[in-house]
mmCIF file with all atom_site columns, C-alpha atoms in Angstrom:
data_model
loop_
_atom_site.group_PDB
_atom_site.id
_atom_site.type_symbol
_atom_site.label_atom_id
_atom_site.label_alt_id
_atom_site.label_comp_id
_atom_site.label_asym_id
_atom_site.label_entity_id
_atom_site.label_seq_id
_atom_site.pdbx_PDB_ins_code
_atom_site.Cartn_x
_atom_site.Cartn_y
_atom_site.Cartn_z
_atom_site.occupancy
_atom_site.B_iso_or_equiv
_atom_site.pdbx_formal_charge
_atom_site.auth_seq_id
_atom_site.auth_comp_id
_atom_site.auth_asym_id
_atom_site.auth_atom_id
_atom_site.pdbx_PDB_model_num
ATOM 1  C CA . UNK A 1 1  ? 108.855 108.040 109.496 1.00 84.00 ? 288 UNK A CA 1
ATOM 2  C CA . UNK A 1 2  ? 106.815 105.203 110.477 1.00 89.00 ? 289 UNK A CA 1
ATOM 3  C CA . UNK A 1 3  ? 105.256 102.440 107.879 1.00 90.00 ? 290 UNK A CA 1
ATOM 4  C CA . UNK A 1 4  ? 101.782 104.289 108.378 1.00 91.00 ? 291 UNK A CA 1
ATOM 5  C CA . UNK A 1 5  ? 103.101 107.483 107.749 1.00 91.00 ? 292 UNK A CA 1
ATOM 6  C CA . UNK A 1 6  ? 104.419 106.579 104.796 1.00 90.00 ? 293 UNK A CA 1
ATOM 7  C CA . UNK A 1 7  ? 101.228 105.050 103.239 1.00 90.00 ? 294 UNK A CA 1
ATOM 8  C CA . UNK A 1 8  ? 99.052  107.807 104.304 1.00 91.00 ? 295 UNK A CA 1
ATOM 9  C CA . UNK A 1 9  ? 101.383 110.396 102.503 1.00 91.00 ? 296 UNK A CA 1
ATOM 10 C CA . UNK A 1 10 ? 101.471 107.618 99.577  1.00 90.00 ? 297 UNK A CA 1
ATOM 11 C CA . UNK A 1 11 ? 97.205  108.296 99.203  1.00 90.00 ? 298 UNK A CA 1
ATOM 12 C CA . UNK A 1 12 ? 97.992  112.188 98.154  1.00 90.00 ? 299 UNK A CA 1
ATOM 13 C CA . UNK A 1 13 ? 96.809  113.617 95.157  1.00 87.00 ? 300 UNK A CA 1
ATOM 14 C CA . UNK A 1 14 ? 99.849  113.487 92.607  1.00 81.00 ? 301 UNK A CA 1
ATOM 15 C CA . UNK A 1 15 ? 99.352  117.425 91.571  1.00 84.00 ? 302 UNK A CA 1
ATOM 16 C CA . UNK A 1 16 ? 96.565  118.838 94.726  1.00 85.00 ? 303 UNK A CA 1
ATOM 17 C CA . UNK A 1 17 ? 98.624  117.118 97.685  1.00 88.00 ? 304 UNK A CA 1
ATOM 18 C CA . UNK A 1 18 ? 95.472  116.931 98.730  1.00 89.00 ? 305 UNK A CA 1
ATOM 19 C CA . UNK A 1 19 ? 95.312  113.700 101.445 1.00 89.00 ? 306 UNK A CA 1
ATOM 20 C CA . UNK A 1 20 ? 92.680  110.882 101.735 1.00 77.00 ? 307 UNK A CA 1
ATOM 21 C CA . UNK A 1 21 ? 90.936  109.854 104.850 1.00 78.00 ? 308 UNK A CA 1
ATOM 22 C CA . UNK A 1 22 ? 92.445  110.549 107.881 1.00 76.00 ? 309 UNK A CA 1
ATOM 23 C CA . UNK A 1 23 ? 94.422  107.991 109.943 1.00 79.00 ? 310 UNK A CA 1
ATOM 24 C CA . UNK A 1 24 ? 93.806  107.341 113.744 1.00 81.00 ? 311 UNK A CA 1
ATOM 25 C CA . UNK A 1 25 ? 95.416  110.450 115.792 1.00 86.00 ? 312 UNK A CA 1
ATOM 26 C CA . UNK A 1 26 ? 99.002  109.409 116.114 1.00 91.00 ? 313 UNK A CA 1
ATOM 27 C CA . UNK A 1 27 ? 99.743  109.310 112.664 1.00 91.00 ? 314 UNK A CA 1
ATOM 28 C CA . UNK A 1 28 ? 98.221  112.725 112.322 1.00 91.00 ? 315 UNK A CA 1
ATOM 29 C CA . UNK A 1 29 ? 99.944  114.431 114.733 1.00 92.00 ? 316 UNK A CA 1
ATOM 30 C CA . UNK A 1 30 ? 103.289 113.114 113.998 1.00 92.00 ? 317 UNK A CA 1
ATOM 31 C CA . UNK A 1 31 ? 102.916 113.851 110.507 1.00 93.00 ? 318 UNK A CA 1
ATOM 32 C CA . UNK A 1 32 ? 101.657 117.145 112.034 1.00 93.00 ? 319 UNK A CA 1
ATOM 33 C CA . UNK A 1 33 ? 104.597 117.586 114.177 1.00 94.00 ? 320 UNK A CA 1
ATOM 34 C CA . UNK A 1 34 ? 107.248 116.792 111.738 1.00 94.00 ? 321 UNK A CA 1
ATOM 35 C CA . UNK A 1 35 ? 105.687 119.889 109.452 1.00 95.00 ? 322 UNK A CA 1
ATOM 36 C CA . UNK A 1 36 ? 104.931 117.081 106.535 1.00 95.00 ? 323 UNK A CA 1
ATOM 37 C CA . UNK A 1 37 ? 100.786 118.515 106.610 1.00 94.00 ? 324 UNK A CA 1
ATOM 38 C CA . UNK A 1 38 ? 98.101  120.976 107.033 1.00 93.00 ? 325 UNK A CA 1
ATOM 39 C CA . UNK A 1 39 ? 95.052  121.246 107.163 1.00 90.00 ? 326 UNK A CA 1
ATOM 40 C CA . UNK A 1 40 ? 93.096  121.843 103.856 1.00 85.00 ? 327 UNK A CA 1
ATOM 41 C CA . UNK A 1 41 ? 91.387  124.858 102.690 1.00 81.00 ? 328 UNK A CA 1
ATOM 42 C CA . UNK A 1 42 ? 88.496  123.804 101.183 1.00 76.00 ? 329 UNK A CA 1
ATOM 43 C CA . UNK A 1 43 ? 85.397  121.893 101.839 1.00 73.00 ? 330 UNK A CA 1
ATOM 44 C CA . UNK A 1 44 ? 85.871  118.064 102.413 1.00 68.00 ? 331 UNK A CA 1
ATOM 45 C CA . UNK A 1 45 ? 89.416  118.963 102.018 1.00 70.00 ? 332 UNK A CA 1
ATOM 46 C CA . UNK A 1 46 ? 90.984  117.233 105.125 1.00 84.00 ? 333 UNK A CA 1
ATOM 47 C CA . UNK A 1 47 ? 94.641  117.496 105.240 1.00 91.00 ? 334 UNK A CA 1
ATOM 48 C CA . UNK A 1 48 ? 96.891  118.733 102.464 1.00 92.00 ? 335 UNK A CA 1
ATOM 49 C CA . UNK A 1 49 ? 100.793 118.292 102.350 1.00 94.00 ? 336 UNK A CA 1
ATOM 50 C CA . UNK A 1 50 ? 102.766 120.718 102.877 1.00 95.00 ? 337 UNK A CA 1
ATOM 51 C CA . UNK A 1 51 ? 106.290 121.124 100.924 1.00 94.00 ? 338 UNK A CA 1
ATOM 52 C CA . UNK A 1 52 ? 108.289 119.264 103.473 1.00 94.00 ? 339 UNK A CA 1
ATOM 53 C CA . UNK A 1 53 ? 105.410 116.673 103.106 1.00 93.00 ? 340 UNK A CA 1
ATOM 54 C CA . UNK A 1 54 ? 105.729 116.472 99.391  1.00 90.00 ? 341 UNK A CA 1
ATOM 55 C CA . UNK A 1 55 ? 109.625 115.943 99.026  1.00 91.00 ? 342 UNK A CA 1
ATOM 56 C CA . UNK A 1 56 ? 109.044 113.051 101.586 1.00 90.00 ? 343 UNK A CA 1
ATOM 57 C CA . UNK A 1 57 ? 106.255 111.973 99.004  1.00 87.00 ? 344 UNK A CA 1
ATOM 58 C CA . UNK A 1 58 ? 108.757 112.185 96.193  1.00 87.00 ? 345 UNK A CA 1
ATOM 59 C CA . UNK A 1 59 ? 111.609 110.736 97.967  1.00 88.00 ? 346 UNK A CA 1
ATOM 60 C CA . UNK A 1 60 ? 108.879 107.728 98.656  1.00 85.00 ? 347 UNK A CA 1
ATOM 61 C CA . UNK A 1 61 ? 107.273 107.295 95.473  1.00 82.00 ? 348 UNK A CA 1
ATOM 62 C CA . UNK A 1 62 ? 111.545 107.496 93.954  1.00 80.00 ? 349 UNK A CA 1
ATOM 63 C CA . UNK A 1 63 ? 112.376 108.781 90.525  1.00 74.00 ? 350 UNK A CA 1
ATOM 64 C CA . UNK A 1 64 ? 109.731 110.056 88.284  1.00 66.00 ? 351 UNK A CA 1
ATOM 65 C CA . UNK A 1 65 ? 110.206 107.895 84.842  1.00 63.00 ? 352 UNK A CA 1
ATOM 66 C CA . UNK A 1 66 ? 111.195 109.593 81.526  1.00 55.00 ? 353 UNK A CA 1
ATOM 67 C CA . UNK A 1 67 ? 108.706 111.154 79.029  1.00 57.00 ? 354 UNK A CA 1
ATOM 68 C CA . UNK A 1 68 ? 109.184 109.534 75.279  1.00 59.00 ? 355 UNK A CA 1
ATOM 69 C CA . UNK A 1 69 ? 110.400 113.082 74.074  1.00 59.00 ? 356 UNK A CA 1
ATOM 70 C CA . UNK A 1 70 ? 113.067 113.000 77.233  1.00 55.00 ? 357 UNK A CA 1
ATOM 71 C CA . UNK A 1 71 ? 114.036 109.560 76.777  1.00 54.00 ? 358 UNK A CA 1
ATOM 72 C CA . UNK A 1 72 ? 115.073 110.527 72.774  1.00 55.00 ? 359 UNK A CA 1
ATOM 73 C CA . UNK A 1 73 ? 116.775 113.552 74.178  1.00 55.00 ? 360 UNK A CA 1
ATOM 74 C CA . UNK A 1 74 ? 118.853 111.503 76.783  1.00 53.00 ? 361 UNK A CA 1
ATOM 75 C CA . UNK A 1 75 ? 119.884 109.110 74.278  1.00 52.00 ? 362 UNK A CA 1
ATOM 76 C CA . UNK A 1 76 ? 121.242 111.175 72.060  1.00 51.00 ? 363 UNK A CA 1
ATOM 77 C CA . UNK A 1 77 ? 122.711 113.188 73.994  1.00 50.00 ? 364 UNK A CA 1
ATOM 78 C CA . UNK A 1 78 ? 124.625 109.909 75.331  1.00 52.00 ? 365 UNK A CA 1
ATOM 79 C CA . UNK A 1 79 ? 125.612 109.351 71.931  1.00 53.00 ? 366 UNK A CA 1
ATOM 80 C CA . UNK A 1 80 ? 127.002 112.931 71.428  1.00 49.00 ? 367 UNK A CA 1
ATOM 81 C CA . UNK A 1 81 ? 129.142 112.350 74.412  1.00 51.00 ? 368 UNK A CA 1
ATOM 82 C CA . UNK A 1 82 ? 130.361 109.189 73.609  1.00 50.00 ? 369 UNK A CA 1
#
């Protein structure tokens, strides 16, 4: 995936996938080509990502961080195994 790629996918709505602007051509139609978009499905809607296109997105944007409540319940659930 190529540097532009990767920011466009990074301007997608965290819970729509819904994608800003649209890049010049090439980045569209490789994104296009690789199965990572489609096109939206409502007005002013542009391009959406598609599931491939939002594992890439997570794989990008890395782990998501702990909640408070999760963070409690992995700590002491690493003390119970200790």
């Amino acid at each position: 995936m190529t540097n532009d790629q990767r920011l466009w996918l990074a301007t997608a709505h965290p819970d729509r996938w819904d994608l800003k602007t649209s890049p010049d051509g090439e980045v569209v139609e490789l994104c296009l080509r690789h199965g990572l978009i489609r096109p939206g499905d409502r007005p002013g809607e542009l391009w959406k990502l598609t599931a491939a296109g939002g594992e890439a997105l997570r794989e990008l944007r890395g782990p998501a961080p702990l909640r408070p409540r999760a963070l409690r319940y992995a700590r002491v659930r690493e003390r119970h195994d200790s």
